[in-house]
PDB file of C-alpha atoms and ligand atoms in Angstrom:
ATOM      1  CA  UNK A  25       0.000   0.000   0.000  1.00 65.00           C
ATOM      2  CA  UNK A  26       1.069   3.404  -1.068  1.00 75.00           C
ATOM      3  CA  UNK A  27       1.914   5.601   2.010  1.00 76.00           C
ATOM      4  CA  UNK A  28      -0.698   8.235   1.011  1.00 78.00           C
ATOM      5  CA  UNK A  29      -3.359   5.702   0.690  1.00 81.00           C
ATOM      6  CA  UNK A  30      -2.322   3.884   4.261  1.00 81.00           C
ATOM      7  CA  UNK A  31      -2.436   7.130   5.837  1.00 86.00           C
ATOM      8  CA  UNK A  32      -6.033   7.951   4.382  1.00 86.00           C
ATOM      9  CA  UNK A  33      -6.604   4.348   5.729  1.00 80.00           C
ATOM     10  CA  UNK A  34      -5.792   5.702   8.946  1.00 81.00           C
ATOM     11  CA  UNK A  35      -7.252   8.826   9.033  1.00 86.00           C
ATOM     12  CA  UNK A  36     -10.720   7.008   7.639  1.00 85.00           C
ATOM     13  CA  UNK A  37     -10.249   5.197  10.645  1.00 79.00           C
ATOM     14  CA  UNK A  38      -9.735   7.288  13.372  1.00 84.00           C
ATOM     15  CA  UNK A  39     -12.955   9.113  11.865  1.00 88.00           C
ATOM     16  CA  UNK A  40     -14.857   6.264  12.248  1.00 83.00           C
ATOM     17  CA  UNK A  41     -13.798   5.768  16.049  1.00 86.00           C
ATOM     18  CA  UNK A  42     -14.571   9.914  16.811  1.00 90.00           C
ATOM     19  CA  UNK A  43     -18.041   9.662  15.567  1.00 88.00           C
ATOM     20  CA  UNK A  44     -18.748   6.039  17.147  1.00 87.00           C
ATOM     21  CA  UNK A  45     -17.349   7.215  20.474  1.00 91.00           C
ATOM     22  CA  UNK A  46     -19.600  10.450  19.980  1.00 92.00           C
ATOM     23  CA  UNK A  47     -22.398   8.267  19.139  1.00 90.00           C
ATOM     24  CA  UNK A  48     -21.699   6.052  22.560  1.00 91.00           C
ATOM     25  CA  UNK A  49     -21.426   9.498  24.731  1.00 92.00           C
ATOM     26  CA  UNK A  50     -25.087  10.571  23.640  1.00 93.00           C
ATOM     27  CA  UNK A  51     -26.517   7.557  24.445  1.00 92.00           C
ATOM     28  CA  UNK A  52     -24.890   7.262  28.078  1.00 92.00           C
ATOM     29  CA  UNK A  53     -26.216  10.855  28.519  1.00 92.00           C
ATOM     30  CA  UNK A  54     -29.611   9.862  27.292  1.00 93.00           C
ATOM     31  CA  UNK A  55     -29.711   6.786  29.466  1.00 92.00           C
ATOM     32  CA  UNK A  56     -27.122   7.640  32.375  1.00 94.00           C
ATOM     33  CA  UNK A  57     -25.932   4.695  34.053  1.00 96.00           C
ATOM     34  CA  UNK A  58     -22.562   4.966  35.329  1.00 97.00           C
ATOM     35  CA  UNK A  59     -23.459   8.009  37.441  1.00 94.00           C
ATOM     36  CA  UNK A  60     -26.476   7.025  39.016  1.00 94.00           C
ATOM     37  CA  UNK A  61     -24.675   3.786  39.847  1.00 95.00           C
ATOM     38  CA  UNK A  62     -21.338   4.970  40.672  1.00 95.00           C
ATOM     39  CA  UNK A  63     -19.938   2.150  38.605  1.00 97.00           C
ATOM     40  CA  UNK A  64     -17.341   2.742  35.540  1.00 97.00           C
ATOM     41  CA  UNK A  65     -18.934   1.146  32.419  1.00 98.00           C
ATOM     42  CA  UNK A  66     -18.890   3.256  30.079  1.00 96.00           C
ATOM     43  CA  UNK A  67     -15.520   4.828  28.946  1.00 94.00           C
ATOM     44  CA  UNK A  68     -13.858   2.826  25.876  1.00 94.00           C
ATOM     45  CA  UNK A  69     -10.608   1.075  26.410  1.00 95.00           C
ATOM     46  CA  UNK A  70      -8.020   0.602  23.651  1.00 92.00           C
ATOM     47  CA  UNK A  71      -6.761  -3.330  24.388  1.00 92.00           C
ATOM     48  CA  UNK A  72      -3.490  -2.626  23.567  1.00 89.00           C
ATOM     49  CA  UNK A  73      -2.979  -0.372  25.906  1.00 90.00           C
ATOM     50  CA  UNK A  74      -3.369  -2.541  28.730  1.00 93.00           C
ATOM     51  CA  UNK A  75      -0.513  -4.038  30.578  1.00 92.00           C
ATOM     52  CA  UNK A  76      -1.104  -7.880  29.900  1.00 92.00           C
ATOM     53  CA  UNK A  77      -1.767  -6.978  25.923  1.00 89.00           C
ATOM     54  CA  UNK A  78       1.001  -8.992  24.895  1.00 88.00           C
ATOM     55  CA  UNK A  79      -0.342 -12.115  26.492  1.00 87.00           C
ATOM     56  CA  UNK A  80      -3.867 -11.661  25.434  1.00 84.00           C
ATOM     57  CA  UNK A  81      -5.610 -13.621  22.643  1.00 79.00           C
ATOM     58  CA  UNK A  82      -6.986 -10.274  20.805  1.00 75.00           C
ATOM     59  CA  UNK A  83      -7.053  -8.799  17.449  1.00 70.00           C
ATOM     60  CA  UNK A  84      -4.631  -5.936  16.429  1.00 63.00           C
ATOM     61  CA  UNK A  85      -6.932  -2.965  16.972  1.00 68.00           C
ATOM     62  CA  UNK A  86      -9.605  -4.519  19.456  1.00 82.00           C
ATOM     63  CA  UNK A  87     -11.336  -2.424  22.100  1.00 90.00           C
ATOM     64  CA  UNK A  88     -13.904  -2.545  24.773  1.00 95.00           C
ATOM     65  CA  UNK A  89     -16.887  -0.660  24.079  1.00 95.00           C
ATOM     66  CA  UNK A  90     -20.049  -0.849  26.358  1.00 97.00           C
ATOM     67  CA  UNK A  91     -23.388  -1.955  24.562  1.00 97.00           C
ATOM     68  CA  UNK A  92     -26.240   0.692  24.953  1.00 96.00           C
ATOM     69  CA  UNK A  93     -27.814   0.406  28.330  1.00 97.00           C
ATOM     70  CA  UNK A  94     -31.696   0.546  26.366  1.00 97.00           C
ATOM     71  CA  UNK A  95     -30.386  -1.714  23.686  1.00 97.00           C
ATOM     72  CA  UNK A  96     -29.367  -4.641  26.424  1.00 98.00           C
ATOM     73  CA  UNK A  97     -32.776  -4.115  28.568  1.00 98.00           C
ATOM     74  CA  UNK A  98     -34.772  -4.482  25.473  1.00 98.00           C
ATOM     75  CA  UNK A  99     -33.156  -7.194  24.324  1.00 98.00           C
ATOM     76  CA  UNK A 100     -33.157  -9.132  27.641  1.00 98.00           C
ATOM     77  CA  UNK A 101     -36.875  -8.067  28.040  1.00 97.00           C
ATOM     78  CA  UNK A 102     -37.737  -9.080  24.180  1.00 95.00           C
ATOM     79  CA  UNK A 103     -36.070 -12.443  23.979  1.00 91.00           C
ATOM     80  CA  UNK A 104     -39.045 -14.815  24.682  1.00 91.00           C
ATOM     81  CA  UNK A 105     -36.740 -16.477  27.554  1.00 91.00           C
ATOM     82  CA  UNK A 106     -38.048 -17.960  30.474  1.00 95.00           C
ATOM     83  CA  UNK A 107     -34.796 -16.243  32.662  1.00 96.00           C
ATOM     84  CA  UNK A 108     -35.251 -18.285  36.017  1.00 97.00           C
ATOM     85  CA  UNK A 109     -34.683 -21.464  33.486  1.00 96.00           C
ATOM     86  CA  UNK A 110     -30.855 -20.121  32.697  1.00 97.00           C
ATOM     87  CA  UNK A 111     -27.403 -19.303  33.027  1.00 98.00           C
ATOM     88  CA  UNK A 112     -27.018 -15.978  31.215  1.00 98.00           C
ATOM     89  CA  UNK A 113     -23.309 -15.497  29.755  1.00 98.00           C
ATOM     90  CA  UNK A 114     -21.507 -12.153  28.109  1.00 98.00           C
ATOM     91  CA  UNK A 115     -18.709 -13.439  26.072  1.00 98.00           C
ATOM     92  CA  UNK A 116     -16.125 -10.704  26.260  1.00 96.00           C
ATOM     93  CA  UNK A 117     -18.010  -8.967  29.259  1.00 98.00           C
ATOM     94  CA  UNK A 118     -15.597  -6.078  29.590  1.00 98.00           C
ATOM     95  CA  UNK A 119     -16.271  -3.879  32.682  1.00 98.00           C
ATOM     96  CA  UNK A 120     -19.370  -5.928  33.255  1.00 98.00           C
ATOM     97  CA  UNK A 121     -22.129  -3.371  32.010  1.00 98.00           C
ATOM     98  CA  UNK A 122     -24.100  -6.027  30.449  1.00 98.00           C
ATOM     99  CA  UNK A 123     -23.529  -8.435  33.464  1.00 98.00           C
ATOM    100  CA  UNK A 124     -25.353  -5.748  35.810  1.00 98.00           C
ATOM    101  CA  UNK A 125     -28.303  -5.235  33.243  1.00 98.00           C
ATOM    102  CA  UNK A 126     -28.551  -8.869  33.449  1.00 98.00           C
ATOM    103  CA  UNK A 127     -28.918  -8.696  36.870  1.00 97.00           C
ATOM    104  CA  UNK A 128     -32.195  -6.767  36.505  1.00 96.00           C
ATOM    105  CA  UNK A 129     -33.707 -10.043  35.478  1.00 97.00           C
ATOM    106  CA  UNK A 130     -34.096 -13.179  37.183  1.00 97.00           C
ATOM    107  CA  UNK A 131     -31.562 -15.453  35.277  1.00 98.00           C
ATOM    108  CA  UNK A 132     -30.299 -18.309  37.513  1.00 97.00           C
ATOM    109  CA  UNK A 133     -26.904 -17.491  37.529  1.00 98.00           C
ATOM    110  CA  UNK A 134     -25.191 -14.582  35.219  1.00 98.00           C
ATOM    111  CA  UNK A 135     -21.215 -15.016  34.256  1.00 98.00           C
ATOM    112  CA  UNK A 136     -18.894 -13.191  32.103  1.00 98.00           C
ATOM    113  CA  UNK A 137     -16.052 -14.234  30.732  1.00 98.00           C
ATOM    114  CA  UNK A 138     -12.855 -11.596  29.513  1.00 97.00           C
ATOM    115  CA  UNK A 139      -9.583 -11.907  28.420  1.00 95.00           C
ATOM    116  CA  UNK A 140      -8.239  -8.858  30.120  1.00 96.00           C
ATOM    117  CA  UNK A 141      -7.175  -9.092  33.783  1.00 96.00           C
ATOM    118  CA  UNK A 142      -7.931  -5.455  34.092  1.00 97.00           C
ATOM    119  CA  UNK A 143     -11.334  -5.503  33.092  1.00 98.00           C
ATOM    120  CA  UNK A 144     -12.146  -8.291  34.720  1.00 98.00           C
ATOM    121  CA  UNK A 145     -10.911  -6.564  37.863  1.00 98.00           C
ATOM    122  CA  UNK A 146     -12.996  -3.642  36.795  1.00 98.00           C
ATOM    123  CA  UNK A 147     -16.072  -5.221  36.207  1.00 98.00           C
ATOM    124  CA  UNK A 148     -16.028  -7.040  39.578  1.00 98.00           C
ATOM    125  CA  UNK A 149     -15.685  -4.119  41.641  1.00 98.00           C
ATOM    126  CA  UNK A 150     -18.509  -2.477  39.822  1.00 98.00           C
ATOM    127  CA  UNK A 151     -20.462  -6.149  41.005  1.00 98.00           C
ATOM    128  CA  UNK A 152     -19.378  -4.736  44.631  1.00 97.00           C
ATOM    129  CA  UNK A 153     -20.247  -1.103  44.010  1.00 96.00           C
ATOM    130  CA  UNK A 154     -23.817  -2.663  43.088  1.00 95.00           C
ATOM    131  CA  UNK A 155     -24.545  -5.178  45.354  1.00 94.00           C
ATOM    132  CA  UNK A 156     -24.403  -2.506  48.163  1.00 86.00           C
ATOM    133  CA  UNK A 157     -27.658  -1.104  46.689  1.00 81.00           C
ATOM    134  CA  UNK A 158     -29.320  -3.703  45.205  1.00 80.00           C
ATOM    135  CA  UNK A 159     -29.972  -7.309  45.715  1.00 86.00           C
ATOM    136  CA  UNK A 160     -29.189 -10.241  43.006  1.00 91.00           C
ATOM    137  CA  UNK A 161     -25.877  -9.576  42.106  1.00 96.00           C
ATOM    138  CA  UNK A 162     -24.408 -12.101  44.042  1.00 96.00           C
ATOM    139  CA  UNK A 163     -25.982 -13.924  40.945  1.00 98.00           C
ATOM    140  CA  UNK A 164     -22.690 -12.825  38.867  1.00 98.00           C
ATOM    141  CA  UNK A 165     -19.135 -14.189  38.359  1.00 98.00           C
ATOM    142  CA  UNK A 166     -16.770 -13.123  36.300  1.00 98.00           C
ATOM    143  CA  UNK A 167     -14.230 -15.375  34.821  1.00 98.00           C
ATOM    144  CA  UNK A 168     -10.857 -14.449  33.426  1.00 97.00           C
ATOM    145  CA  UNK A 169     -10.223 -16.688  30.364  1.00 96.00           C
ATOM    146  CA  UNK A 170     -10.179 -16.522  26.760  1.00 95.00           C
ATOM    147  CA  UNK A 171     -13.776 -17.375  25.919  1.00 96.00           C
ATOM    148  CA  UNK A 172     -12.017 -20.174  23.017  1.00 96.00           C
ATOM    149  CA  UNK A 173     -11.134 -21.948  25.907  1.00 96.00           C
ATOM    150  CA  UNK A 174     -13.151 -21.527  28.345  1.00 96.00           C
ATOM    151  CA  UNK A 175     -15.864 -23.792  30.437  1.00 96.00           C
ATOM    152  CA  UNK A 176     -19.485 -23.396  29.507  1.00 98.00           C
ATOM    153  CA  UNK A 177     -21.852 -24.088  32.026  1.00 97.00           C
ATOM    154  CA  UNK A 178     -24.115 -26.860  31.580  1.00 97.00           C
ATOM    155  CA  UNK A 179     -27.306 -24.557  32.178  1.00 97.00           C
ATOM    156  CA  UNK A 180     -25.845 -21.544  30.135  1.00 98.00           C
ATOM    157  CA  UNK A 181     -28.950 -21.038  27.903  1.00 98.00           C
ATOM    158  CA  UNK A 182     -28.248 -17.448  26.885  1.00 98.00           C
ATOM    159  CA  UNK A 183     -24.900 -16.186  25.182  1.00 98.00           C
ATOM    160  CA  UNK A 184     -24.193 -12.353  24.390  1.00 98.00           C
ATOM    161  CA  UNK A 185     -22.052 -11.469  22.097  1.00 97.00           C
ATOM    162  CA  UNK A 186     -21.189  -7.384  21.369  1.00 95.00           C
ATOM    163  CA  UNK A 187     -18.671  -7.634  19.199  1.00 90.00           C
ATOM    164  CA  UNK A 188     -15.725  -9.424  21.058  1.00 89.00           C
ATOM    165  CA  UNK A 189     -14.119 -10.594  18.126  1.00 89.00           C
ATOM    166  CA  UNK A 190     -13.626 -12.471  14.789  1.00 87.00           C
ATOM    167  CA  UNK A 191     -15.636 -14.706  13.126  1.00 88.00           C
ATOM    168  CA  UNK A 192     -12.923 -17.317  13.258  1.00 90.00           C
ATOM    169  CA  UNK A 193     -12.694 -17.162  17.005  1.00 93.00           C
ATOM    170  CA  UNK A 194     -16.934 -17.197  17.150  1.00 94.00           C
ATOM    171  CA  UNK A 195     -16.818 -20.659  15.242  1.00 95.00           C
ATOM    172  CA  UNK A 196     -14.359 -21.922  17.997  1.00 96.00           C
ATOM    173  CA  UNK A 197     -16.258 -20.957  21.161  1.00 97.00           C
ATOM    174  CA  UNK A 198     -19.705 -22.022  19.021  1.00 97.00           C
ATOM    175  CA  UNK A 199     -18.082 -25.668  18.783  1.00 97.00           C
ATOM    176  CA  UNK A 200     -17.718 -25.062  23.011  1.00 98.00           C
ATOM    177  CA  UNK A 201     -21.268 -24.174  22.826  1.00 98.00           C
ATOM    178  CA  UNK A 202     -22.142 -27.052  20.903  1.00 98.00           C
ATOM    179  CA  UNK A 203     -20.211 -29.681  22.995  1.00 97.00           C
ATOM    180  CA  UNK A 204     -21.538 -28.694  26.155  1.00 98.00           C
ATOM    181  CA  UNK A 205     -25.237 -28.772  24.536  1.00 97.00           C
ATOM    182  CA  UNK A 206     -24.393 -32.621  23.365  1.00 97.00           C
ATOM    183  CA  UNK A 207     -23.496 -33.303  27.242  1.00 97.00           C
ATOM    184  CA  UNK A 208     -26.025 -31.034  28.782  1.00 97.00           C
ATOM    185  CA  UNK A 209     -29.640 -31.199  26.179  1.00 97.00           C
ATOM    186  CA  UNK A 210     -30.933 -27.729  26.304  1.00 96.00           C
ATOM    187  CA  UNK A 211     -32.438 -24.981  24.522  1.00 96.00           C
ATOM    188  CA  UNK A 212     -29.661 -22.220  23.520  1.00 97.00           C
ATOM    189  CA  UNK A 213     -30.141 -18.320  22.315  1.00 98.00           C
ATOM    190  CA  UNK A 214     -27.168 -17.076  20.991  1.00 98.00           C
ATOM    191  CA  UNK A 215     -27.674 -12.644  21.337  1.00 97.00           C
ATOM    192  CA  UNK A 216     -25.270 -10.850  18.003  1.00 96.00           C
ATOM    193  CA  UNK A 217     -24.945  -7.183  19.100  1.00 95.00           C
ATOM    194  CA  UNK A 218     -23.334  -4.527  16.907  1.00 88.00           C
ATOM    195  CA  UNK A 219     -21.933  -4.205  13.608  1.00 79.00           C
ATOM    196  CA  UNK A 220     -18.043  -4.385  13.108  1.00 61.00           C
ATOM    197  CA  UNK A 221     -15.573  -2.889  15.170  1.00 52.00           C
ATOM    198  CA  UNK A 222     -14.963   1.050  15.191  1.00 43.00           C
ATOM    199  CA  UNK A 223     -11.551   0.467  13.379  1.00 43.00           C
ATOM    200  CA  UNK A 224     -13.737  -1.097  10.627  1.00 46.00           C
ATOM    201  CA  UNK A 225     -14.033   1.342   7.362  1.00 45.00           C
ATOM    202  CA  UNK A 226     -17.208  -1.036   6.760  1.00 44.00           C
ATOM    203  CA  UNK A 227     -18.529  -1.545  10.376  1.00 44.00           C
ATOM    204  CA  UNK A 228     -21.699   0.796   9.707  1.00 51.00           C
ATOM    205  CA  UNK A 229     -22.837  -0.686   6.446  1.00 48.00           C
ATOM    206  CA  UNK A 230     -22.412  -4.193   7.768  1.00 59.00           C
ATOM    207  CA  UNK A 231     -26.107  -5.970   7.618  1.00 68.00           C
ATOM    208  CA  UNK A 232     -24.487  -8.292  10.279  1.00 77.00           C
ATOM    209  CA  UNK A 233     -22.797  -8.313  13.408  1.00 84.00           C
ATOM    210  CA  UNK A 234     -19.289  -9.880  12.511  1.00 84.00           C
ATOM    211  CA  UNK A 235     -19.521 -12.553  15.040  1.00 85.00           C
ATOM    212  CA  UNK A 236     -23.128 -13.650  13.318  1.00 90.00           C
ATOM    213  CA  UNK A 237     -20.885 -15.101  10.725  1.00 90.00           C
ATOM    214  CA  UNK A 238     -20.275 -18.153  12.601  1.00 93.00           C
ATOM    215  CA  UNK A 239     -23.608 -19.060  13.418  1.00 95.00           C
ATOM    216  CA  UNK A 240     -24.692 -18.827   9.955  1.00 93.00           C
ATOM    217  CA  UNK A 241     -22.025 -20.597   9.057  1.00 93.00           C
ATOM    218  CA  UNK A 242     -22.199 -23.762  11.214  1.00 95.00           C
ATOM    219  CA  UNK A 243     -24.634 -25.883  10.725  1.00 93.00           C
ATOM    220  CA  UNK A 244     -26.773 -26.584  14.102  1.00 93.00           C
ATOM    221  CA  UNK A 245     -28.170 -22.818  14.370  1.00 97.00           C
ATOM    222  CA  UNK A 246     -30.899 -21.235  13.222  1.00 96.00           C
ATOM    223  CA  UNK A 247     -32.187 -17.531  12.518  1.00 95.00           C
ATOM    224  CA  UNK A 248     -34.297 -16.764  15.297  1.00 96.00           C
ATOM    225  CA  UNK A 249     -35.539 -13.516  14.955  1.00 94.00           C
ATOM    226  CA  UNK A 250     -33.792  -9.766  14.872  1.00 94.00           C
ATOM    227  CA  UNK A 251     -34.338  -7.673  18.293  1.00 95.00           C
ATOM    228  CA  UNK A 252     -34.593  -3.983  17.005  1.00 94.00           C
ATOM    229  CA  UNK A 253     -32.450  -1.268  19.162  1.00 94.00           C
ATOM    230  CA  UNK A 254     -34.263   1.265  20.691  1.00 95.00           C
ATOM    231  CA  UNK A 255     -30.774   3.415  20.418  1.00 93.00           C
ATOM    232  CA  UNK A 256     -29.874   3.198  16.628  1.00 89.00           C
ATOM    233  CA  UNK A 257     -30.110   0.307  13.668  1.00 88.00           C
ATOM    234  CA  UNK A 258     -26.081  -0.498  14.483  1.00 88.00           C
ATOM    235  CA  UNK A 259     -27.210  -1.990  18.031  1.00 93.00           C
ATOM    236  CA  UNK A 260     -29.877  -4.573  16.434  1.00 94.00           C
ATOM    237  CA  UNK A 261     -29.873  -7.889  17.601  1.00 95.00           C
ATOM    238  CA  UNK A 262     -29.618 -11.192  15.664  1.00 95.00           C
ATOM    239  CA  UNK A 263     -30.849 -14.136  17.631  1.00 96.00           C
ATOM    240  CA  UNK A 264     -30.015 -17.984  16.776  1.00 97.00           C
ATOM    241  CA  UNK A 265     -31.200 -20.859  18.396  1.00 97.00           C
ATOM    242  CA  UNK A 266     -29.823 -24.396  18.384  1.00 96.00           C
ATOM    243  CA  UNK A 267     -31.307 -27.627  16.906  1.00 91.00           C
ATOM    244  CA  UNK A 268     -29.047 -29.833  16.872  1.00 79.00           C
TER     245      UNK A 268
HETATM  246  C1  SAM B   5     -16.892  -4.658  22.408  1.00 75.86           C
HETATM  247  S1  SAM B   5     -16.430  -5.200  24.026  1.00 75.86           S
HETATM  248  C2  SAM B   5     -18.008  -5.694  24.695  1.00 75.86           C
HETATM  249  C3  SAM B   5     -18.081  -5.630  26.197  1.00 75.86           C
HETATM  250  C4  SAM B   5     -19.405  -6.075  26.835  1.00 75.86           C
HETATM  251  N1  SAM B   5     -19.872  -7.317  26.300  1.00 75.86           N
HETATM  252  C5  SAM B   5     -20.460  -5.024  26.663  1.00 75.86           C
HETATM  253  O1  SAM B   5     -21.265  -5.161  25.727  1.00 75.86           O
HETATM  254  O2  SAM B   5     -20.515  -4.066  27.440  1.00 75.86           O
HETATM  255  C6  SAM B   5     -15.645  -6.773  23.638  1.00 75.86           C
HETATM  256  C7  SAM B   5     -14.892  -7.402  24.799  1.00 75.86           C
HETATM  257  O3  SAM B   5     -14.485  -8.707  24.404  1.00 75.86           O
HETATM  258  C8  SAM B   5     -13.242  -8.999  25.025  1.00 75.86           C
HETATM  259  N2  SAM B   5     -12.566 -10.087  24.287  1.00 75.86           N
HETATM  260  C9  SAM B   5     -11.974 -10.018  23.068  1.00 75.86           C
HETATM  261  N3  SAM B   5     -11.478 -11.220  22.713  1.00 75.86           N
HETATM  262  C10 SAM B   5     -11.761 -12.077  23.762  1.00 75.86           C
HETATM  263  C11 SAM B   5     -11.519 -13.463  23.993  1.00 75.86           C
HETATM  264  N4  SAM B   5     -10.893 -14.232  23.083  1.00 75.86           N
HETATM  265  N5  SAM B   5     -11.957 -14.002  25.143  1.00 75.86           N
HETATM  266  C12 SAM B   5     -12.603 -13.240  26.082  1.00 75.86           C
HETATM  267  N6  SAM B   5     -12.853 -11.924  25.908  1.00 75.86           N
HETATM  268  C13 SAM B   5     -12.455 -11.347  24.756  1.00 75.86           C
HETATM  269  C14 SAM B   5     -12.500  -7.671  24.960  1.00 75.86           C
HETATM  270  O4  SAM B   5     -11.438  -7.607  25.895  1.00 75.86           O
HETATM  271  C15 SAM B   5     -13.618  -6.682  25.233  1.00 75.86           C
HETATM  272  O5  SAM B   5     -13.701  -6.364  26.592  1.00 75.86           O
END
């Protein structure tokens, strides 16, 4: 690549990450939830900047990015699930956001699983900041793995996915899914989130969350239905179910 065209690459880029940023801000401001909890969801982390980067099984230009606090309720409300029936699991869960909005419904149990120490340390003291004021959120664990390896419960009946990463890594922890279906029989809802990564040129015109790819890809899952966003088209939902 010419260096004129890799900086316009760049530039393109960092464009793209100002105006979803931006985007992120008015929501949050619409639908405050870090202040009124005293909890730190909501400000974007670059992965590589964190100290165990190196040893962490991300993508070059990964991030953590909170899902919409109206997007996740409506979701969660919308799904058709009977919640007290299942384990409810955010793959790549961040600082936890979406573990705490889970914890506004009565889901058995409620884990997340992240690569980054950091976050993970994050989103547990938020669990602490919240379970002074509320009860239930002694419903949540968060586990520090890389969700390609890690254990799925046997009751896990719900699996969010915002974005965490490639569709290559998605097939791998849907075979995880899949195995632990064969030893446990259930029903499964697999919950796509978002469209493409800010440092993707094509993120917004996307028609499907890049994790979706697996699913549709393996066979096993089905279409299930698409979960509108009450905060903007990007934030739709693409549900799959399992059938063996
Ligand atoms: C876009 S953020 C979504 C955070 C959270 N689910 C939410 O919606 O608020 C994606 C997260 O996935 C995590 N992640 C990326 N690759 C991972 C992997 N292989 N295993 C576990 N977590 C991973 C990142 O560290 C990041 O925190």
């Amino acid at each position: 690549m010419q260096d004129g065209d890799h900086r316009a690459k760049l530039l393109r880029a960092l464009e793209y990450r100002r105006s979803f940023d931006a985007r992120l801000e008015r929501m949050d401001r619409e639908t405050p939830f870090d202040r009124v909890h005293g909890v730190d969801t909501g400000t974007p982390v670059e992965l590589w900047e964190l100290p165990e980067a190196d040893l962490m099984p991300i993508g070059r230009n990964a991030r953590y990015a909170p899902a919409p606090v109206r997007t996740v309720r409506n979701v969660l409300a919308s799904c058709g699930l009977v919640h007290e029936e299942v384990t409810f699991v955010d793959v790549g869960c961040g600082k936890g956001r979406v573990l705490l909005l889970a914890a506004e419904f009565p889901f058995r149990r409620i884990v997340g699983v992240e690569a980054s120490e950091t976050l993970c340390d994050i989103a547990r003291d938020n669990v602490h900041t919240m379970s002074h004021v509320h009860g239930g959120y002694d419903r949540i664990e968060v586990v520090n793995a890389d969700a390609a390896q890690f254990d799925v419960p046997g009751d896990a009946g719900f699996f969010f996915f915002y974005e965490p990463f490639s569709a290559e890594v998605s097939s791998t922890v849907l075979e995880r899914i899949e195995s632990s279906i064969r030893q446990c029989p259930r029903d499964v809802l697999l919950c796509f989130t978002g469209r493409g990564q800010p440092e993707d040129e094509d993120g917004e015109a996307q028609s499907r969350p890049v994790a979706a790819a697996a699913a549709e890809a393996r066979a096993g899952w089905r279409a299930a239905g698409t979960v509108a966003s009450p905060d903007a088209k990007f934030y739709d939902s693409f549900l799959f179910e399992y059938l063996g």
